[in-house]
Structure formats: C-alpha cells, structure tokens
PDB file of C-alpha atoms in Angstrom:
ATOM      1  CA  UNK A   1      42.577 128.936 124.951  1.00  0.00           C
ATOM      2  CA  UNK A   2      42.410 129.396 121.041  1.00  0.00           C
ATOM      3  CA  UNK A   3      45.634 131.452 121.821  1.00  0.00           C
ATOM      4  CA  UNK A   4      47.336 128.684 123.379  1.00  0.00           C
ATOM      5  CA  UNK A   5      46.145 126.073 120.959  1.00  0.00           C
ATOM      6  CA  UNK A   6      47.841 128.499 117.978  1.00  0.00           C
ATOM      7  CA  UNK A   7      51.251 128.951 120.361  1.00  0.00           C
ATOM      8  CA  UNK A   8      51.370 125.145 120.738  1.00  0.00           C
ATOM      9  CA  UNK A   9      50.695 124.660 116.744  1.00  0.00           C
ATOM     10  CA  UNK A  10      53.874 127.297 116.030  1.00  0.00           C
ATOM     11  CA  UNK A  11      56.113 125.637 118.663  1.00  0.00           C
ATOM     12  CA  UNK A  12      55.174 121.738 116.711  1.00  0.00           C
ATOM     13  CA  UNK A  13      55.740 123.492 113.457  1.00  0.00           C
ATOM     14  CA  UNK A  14      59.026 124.586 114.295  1.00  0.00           C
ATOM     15  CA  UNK A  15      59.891 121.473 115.650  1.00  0.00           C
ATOM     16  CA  UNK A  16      58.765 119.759 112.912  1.00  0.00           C
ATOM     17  CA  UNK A  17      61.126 121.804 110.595  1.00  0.00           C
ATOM     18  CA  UNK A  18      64.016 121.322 112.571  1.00  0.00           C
ATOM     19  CA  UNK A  19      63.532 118.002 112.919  1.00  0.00           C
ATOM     20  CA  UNK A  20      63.610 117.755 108.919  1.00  0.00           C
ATOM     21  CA  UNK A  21      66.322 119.903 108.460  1.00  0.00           C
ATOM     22  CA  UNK A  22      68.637 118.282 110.439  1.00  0.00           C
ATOM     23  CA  UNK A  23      67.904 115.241 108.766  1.00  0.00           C
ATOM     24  CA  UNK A  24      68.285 116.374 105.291  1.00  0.00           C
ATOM     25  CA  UNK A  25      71.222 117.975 106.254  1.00  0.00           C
ATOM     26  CA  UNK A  26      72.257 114.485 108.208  1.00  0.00           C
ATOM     27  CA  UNK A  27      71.531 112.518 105.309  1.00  0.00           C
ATOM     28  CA  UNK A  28      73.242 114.961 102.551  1.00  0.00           C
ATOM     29  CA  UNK A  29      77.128 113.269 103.911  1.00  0.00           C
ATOM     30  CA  UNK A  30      80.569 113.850 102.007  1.00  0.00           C
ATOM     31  CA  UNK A  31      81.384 111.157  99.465  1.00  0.00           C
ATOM     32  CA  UNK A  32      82.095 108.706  98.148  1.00  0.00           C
ATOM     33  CA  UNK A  33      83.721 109.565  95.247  1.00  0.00           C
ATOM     34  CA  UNK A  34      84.000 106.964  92.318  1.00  0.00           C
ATOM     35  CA  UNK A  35      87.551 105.795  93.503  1.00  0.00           C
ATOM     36  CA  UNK A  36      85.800 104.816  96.701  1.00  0.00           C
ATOM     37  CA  UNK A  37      82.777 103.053  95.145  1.00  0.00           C
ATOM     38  CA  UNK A  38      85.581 101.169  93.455  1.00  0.00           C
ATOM     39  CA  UNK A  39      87.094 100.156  96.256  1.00  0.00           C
ATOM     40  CA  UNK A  40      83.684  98.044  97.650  1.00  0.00           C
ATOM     41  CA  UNK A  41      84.217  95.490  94.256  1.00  0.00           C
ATOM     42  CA  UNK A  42      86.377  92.243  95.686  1.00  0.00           C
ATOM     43  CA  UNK A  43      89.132  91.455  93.488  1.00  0.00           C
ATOM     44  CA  UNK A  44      92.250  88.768  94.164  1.00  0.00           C
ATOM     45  CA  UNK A  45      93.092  90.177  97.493  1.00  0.00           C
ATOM     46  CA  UNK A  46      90.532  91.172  99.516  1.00  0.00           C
ATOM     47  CA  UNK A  47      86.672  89.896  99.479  1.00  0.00           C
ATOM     48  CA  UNK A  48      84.322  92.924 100.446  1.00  0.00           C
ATOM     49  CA  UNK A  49      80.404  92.581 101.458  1.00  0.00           C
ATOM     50  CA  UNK A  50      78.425  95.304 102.073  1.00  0.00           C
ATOM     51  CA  UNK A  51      75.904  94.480 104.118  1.00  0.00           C
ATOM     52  CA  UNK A  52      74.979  94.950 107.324  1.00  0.00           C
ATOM     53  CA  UNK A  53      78.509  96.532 107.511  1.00  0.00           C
ATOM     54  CA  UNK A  54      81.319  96.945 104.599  1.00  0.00           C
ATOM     55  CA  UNK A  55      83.398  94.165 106.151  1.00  0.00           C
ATOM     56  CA  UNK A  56      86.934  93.705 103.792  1.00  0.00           C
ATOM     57  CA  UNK A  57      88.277  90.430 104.349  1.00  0.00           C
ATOM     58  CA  UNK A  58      91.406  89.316 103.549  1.00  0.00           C
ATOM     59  CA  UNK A  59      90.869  86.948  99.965  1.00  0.00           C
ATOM     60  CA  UNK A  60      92.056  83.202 100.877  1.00  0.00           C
ATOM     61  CA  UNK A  61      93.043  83.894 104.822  1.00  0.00           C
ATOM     62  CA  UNK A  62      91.021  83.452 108.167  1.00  0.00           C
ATOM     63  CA  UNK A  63      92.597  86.560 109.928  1.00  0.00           C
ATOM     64  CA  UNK A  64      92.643  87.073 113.991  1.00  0.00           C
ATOM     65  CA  UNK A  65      92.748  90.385 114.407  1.00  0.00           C
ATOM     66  CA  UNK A  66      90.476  92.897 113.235  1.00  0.00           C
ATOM     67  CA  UNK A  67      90.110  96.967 112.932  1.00  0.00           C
ATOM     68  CA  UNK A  68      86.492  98.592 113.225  1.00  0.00           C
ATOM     69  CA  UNK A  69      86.626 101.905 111.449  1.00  0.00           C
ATOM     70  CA  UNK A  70      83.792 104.924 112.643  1.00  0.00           C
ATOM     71  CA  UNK A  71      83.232 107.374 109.853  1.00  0.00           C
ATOM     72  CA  UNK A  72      83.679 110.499 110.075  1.00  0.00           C
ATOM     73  CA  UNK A  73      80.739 113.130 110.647  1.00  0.00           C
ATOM     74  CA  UNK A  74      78.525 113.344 108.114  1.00  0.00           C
ATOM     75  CA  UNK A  75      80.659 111.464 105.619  1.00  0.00           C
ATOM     76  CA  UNK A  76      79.280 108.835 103.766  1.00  0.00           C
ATOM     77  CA  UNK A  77      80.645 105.356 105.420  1.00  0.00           C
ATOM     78  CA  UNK A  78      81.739 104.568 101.233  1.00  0.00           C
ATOM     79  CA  UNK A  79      84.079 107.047 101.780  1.00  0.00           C
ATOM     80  CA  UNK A  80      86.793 105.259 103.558  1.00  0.00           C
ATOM     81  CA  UNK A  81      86.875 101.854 101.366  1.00  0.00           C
ATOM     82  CA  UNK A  82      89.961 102.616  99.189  1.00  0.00           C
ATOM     83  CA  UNK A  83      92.114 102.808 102.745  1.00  0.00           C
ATOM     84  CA  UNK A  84      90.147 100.346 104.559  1.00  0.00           C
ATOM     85  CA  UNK A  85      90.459  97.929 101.204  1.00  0.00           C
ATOM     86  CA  UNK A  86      94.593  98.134 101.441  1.00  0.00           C
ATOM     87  CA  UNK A  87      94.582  97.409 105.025  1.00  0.00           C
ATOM     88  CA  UNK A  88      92.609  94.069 104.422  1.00  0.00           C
ATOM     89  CA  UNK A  89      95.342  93.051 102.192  1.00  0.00           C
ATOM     90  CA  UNK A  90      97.727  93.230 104.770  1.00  0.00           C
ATOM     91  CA  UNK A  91      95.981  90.539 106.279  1.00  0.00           C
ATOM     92  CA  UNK A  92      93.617  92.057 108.521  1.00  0.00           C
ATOM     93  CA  UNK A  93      89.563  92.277 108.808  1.00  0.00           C
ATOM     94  CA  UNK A  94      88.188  95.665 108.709  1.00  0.00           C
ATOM     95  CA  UNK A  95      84.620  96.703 109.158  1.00  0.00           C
ATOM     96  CA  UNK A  96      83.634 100.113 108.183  1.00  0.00           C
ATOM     97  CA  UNK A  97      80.012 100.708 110.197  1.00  0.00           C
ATOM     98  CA  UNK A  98      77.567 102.966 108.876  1.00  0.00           C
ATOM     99  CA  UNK A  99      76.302 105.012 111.792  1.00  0.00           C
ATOM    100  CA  UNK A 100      73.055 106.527 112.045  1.00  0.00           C
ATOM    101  CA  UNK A 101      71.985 110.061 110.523  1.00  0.00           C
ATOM    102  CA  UNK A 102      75.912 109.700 109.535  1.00  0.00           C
ATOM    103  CA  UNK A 103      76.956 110.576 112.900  1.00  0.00           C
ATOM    104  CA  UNK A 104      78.850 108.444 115.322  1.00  0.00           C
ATOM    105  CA  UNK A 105      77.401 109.486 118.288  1.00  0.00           C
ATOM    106  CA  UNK A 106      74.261 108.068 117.443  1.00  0.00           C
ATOM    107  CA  UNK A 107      75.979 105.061 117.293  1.00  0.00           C
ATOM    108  CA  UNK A 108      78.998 104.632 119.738  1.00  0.00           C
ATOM    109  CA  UNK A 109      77.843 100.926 120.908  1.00  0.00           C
ATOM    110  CA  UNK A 110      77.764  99.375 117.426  1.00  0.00           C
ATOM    111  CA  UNK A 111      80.916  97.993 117.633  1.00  0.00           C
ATOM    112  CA  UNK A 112      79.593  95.640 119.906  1.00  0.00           C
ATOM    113  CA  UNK A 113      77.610  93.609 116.867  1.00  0.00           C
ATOM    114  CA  UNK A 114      80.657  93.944 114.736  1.00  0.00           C
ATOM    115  CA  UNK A 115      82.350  91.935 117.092  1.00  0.00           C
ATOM    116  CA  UNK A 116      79.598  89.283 118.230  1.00  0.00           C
ATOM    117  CA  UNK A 117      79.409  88.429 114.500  1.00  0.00           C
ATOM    118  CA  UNK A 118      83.356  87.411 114.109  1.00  0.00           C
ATOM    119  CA  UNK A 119      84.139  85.201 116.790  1.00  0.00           C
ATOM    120  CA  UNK A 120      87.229  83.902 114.813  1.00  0.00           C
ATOM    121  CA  UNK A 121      88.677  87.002 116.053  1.00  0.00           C
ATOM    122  CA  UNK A 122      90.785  87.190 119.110  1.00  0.00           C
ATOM    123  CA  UNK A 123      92.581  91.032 119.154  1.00  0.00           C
ATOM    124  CA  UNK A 124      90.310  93.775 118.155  1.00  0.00           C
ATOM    125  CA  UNK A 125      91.337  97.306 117.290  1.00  0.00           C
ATOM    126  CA  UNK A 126      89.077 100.071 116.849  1.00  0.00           C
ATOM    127  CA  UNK A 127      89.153 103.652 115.618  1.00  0.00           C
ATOM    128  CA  UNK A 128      88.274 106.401 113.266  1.00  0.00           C
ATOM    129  CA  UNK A 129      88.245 109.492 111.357  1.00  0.00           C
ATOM    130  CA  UNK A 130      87.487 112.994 113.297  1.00  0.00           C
ATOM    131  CA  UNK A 131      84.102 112.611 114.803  1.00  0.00           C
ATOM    132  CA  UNK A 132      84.148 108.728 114.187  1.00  0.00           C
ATOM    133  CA  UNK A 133      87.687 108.481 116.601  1.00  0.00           C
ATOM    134  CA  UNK A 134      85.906 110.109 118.778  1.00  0.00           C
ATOM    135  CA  UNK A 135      83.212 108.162 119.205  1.00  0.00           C
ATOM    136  CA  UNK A 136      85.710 105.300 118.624  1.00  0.00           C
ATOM    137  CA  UNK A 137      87.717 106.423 121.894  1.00  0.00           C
ATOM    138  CA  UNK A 138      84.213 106.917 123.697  1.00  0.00           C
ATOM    139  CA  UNK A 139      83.871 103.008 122.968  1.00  0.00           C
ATOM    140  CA  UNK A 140      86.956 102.375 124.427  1.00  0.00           C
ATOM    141  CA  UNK A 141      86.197 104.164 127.664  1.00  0.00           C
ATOM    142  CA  UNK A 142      83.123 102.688 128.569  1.00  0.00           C
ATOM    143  CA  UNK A 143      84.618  99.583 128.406  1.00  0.00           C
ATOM    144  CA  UNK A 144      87.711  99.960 131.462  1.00  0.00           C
ATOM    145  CA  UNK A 145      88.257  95.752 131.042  1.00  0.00           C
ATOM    146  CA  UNK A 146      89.025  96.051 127.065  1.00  0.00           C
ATOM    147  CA  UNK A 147      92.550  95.727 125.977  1.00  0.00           C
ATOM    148  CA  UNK A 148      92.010  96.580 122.486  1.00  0.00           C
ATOM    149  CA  UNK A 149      93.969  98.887 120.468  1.00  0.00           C
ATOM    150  CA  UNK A 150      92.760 102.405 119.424  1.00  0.00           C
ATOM    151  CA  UNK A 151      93.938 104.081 115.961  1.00  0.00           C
ATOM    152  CA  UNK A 152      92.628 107.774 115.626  1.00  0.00           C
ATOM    153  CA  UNK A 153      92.567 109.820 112.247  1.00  0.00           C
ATOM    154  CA  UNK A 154      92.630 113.771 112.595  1.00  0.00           C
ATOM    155  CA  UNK A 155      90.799 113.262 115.859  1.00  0.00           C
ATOM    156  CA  UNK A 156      91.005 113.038 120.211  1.00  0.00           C
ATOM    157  CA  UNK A 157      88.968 111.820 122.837  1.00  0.00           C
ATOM    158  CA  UNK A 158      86.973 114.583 124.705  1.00  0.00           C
ATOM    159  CA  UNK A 159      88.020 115.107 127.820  1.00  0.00           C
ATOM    160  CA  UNK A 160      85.375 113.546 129.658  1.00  0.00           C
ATOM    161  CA  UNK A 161      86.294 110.803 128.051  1.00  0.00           C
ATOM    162  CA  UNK A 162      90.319 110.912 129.075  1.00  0.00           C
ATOM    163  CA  UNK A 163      91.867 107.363 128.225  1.00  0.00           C
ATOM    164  CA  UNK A 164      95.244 108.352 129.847  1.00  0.00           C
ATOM    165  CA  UNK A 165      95.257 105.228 132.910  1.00  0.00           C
ATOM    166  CA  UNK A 166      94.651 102.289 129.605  1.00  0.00           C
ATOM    167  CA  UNK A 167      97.403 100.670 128.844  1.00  0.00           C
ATOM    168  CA  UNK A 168      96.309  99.170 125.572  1.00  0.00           C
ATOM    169  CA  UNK A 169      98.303 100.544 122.050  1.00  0.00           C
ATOM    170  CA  UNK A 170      97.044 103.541 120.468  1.00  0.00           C
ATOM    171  CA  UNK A 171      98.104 105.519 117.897  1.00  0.00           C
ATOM    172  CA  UNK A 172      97.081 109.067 116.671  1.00  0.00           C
ATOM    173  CA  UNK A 173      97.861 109.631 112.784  1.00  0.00           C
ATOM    174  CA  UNK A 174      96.693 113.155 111.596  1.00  0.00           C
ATOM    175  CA  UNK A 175      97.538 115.846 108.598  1.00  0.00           C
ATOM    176  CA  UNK A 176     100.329 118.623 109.683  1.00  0.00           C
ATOM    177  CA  UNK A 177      97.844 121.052 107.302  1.00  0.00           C
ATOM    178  CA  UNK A 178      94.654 119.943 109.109  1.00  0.00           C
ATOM    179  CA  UNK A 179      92.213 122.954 108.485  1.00  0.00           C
ATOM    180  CA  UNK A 180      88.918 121.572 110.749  1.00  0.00           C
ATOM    181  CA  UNK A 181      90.601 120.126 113.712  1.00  0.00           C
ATOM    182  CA  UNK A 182      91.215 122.515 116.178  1.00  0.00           C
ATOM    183  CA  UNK A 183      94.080 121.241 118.536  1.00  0.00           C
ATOM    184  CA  UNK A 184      97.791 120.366 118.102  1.00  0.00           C
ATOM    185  CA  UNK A 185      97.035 117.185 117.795  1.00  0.00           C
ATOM    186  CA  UNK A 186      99.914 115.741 120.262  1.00  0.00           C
ATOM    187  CA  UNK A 187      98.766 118.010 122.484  1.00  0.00           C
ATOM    188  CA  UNK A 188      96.352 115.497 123.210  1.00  0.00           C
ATOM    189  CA  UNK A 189      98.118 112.845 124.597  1.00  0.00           C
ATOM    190  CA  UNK A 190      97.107 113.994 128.254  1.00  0.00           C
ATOM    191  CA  UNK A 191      94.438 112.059 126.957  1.00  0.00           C
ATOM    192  CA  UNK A 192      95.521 109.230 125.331  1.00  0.00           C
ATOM    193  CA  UNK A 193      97.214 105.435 127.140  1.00  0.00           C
ATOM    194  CA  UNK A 194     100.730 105.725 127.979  1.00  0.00           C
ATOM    195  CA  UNK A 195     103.581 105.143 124.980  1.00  0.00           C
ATOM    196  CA  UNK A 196     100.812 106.150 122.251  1.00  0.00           C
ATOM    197  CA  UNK A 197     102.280 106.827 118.716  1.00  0.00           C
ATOM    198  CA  UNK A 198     101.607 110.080 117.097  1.00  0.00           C
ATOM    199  CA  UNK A 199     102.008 109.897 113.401  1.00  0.00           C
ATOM    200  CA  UNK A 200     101.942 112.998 111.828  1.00  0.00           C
ATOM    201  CA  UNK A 201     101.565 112.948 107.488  1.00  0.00           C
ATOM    202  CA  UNK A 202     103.709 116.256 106.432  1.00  0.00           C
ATOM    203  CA  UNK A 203     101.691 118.073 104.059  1.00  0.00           C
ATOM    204  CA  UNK A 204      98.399 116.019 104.584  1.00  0.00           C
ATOM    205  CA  UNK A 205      95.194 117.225 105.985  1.00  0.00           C
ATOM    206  CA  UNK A 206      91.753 116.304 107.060  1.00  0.00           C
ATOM    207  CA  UNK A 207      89.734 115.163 104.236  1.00  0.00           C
ATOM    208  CA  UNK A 208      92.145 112.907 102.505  1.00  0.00           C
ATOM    209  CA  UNK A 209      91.872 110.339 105.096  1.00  0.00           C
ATOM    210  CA  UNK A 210      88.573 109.346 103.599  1.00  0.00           C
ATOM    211  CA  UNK A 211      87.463 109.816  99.652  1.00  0.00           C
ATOM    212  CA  UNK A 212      85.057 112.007  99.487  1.00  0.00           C
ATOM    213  CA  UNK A 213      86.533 115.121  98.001  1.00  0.00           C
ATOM    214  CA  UNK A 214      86.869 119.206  99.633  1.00  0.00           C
ATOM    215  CA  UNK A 215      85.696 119.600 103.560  1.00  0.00           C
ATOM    216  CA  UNK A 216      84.694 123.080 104.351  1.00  0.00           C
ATOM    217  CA  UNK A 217      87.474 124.877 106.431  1.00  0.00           C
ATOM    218  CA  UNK A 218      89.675 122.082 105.788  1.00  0.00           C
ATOM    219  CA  UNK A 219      93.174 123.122 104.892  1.00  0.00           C
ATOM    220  CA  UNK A 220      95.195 123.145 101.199  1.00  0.00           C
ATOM    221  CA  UNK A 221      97.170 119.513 101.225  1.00  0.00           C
ATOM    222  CA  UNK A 222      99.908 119.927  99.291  1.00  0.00           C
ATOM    223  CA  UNK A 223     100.239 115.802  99.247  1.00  0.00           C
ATOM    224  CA  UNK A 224      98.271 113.552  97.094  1.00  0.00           C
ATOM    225  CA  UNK A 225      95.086 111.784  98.977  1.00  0.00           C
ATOM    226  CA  UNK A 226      96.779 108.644  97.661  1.00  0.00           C
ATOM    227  CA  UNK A 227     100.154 109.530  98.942  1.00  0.00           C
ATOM    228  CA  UNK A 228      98.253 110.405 102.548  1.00  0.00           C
ATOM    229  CA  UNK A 229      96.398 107.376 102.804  1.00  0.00           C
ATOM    230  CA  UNK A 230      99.501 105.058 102.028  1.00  0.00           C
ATOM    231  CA  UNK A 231     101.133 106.647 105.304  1.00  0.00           C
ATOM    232  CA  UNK A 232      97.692 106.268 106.935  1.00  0.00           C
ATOM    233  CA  UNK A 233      97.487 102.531 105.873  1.00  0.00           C
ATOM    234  CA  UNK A 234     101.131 102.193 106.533  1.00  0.00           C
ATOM    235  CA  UNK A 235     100.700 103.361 110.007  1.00  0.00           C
ATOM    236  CA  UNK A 236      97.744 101.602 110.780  1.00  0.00           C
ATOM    237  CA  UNK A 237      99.025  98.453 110.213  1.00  0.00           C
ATOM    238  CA  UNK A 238     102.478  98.796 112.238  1.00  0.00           C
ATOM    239  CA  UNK A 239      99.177  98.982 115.531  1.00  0.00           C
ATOM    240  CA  UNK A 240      97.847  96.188 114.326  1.00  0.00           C
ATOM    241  CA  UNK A 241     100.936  93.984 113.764  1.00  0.00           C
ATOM    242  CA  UNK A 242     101.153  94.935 117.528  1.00  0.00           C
ATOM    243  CA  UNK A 243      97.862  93.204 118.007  1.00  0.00           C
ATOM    244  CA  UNK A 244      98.438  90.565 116.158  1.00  0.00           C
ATOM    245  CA  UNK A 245     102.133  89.355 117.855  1.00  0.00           C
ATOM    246  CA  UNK A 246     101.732  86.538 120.566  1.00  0.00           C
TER     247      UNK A 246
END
C-alpha cells in the first residue's frame, strides 16, 4: 500500500507540473508590440474599448455589419489592433476576443456573446488568424443555419470541419512566404463554400498579419508588416462590403 500511495503521489506530481507548464507556456503569447498597444487609444476615427472584448467602433457612425476576429495561437489578442483599428474606419465594427489560455479552441463559442451584446447589427462576419480561423471556421460549422461571412488569415478549416455545402462569402487571405502553415493554402478550398476568394499577399508571411514581432519557423517576408496588413485590411473589407450590400 505505501508503494501505491508513493506511485499515486509521482503520477499527481507530474500532473501537477504539466498542468503549470502548459500554462506558463499558454500565458507567455506573442505580442503586442508598441505599434499595437497604440492602436487600442481612440482617436478621430475609430472609438476602441477594451473590455470585455477590444471592440473598434467606427467614431460618429452606428455600423450594421460587424467582423469578429479569433487570435491567433498563443498570440496576445493586442496583437491584431493596428489591422483591426483600419478596418473600423472603413465603417465597420470589429471585436477582437481574447480567448482563454490564448488559444481558440478553448473558446470557439464566444462569438456567441459578441453578438448578443450588438443587436444593432444585422450581417455578421467572422474569422481569424492561423489557429484563431480555425476555430473561426469551427464556429461557422456548428452553426449549418448561419449565413455569415468567413475571412481566414494564413489558416483552413480541419477537415472534420469541411464548410464546402455553405453558401455564405468567404475569403482566404494568406502570405506566399508563409513559413508555419503547412498547406498550399488554395489547396484548401475542398473545404471552403463555393466562389470563396483566395487572396494571396506576394512576399508576405505568417506573422505580419498580427503585431507581435518573429514566429518560430515562420518564413523571411520580404514585404513590410505595414505593407501586408494594408492588403489584409484591403481585402477584408471588399467581404464585408459584400455583407453589408442590400
């Protein structure tokens, strides 16, 4: 028995340091970097709050359609204000959401908040950056009666998760020197609606969509982040436009 109780001790310990690790490790994200913190100050054109979500709202407008952005894994949420910032002053709502341990599949159902809390809104587009579009796509396919639209950054959907019978918009926007994602990226569209757009940035690659500095593996962009981002932005919008048309 004392043998058992000392097995059963080991097995808790060893538990108990995984359990840490991965959450020092979860809670150690990418970013932001100060040109991100920047981006969460309002100024003329877009009002930002930061709490329970960073919500950007368009400065002086009541807008009807909205974007809900999912972070990328372990990235800090921060990260992705500078592009989420210029797409609110095109006229849209976005909502960056902060997932939990900085992973999106911990979180995959907390769009459903974000959109309880803006009833003004009436055409909802969701999506995100690697892990986050994802989870963003995951969303999307538990939910077979949505007719949103679906904007992916340098990611998929798995392929349990195959979105190719939808017939909402989508578009799929992602670096040609990607280091970290592991597909052609248009490949993909087995899994993707009908029609979707893929928008590919020449010289871009994975980290720039967000601000948060070098990802591990990633490849060398030989574009600015700013430069990327624009055509992100750029792109983003054109879906949402989409959206937005009667």
């Amino acid at each position: 028995m004392r043998i058992l109780k000392w097995i059963l001790i080991g097995v808790l310990a060893l538990l108990a340091v995984g359990v840490i690790g991965f959450t020092v490790w979860a809670y150690t994200p990418l970013g932001p970097t100060p040109e991100a913190l920047a981006a969460l100050e309002s100024d003329a054109a877009v009002t930002v709050e930061t709490q329970p979500w960073l919500t950007f709202t368009p400065a002086g407008e009541t807008p009807t359609t909205g974007f809900i952005f999912y972070p990328g894994g372990r990235v800090d949420a921060r990260s992705y204000a500078p592009v989420a910032h210029a797409i609110a002053a095109e006229g849209y709502l976005v909502t960056i959401v902060p997932m939990p341990f900085n992973l999106a599949v911990f979180g995959v159902g907390r769009a459903d908040a974000v959109r309880a809390a803006h009833p003004e809104i009436t055409a909802w587009a969701i999506g995100g950056h690697s892990l986050g579009g994802a989870m963003a796509a995951s969303y999307l396919y538990r939910k077979p009666t949505d007719t949103s639209g679906l904007v992916l950054w340098a990611s998929y959907p798995a392929s349990s998760n195959s979105l190719a019978e939808r017939t909402f918009p989508a578009t799929s926007i992602y670096g040609t020197n990607d280091g970290v994602a592991s597909v052609t990226f248009e490949a993909t569209g087995a899994l993707l609606p009908p029609g979707t757009t893929f928008v590919p940035i020449e010289g871009g690659n994975h980290a720039q969509f967000g601000s948060y500095g070098l990802q591990p593996g990633d490849g060398v962009a030989t574009i600015s982040p700013e430069e990327q981002q624009r055509q992100t932005v750029a792109a983003t919008v054109i879906l949402l436009e989409r959206l937005n048309t009667p």
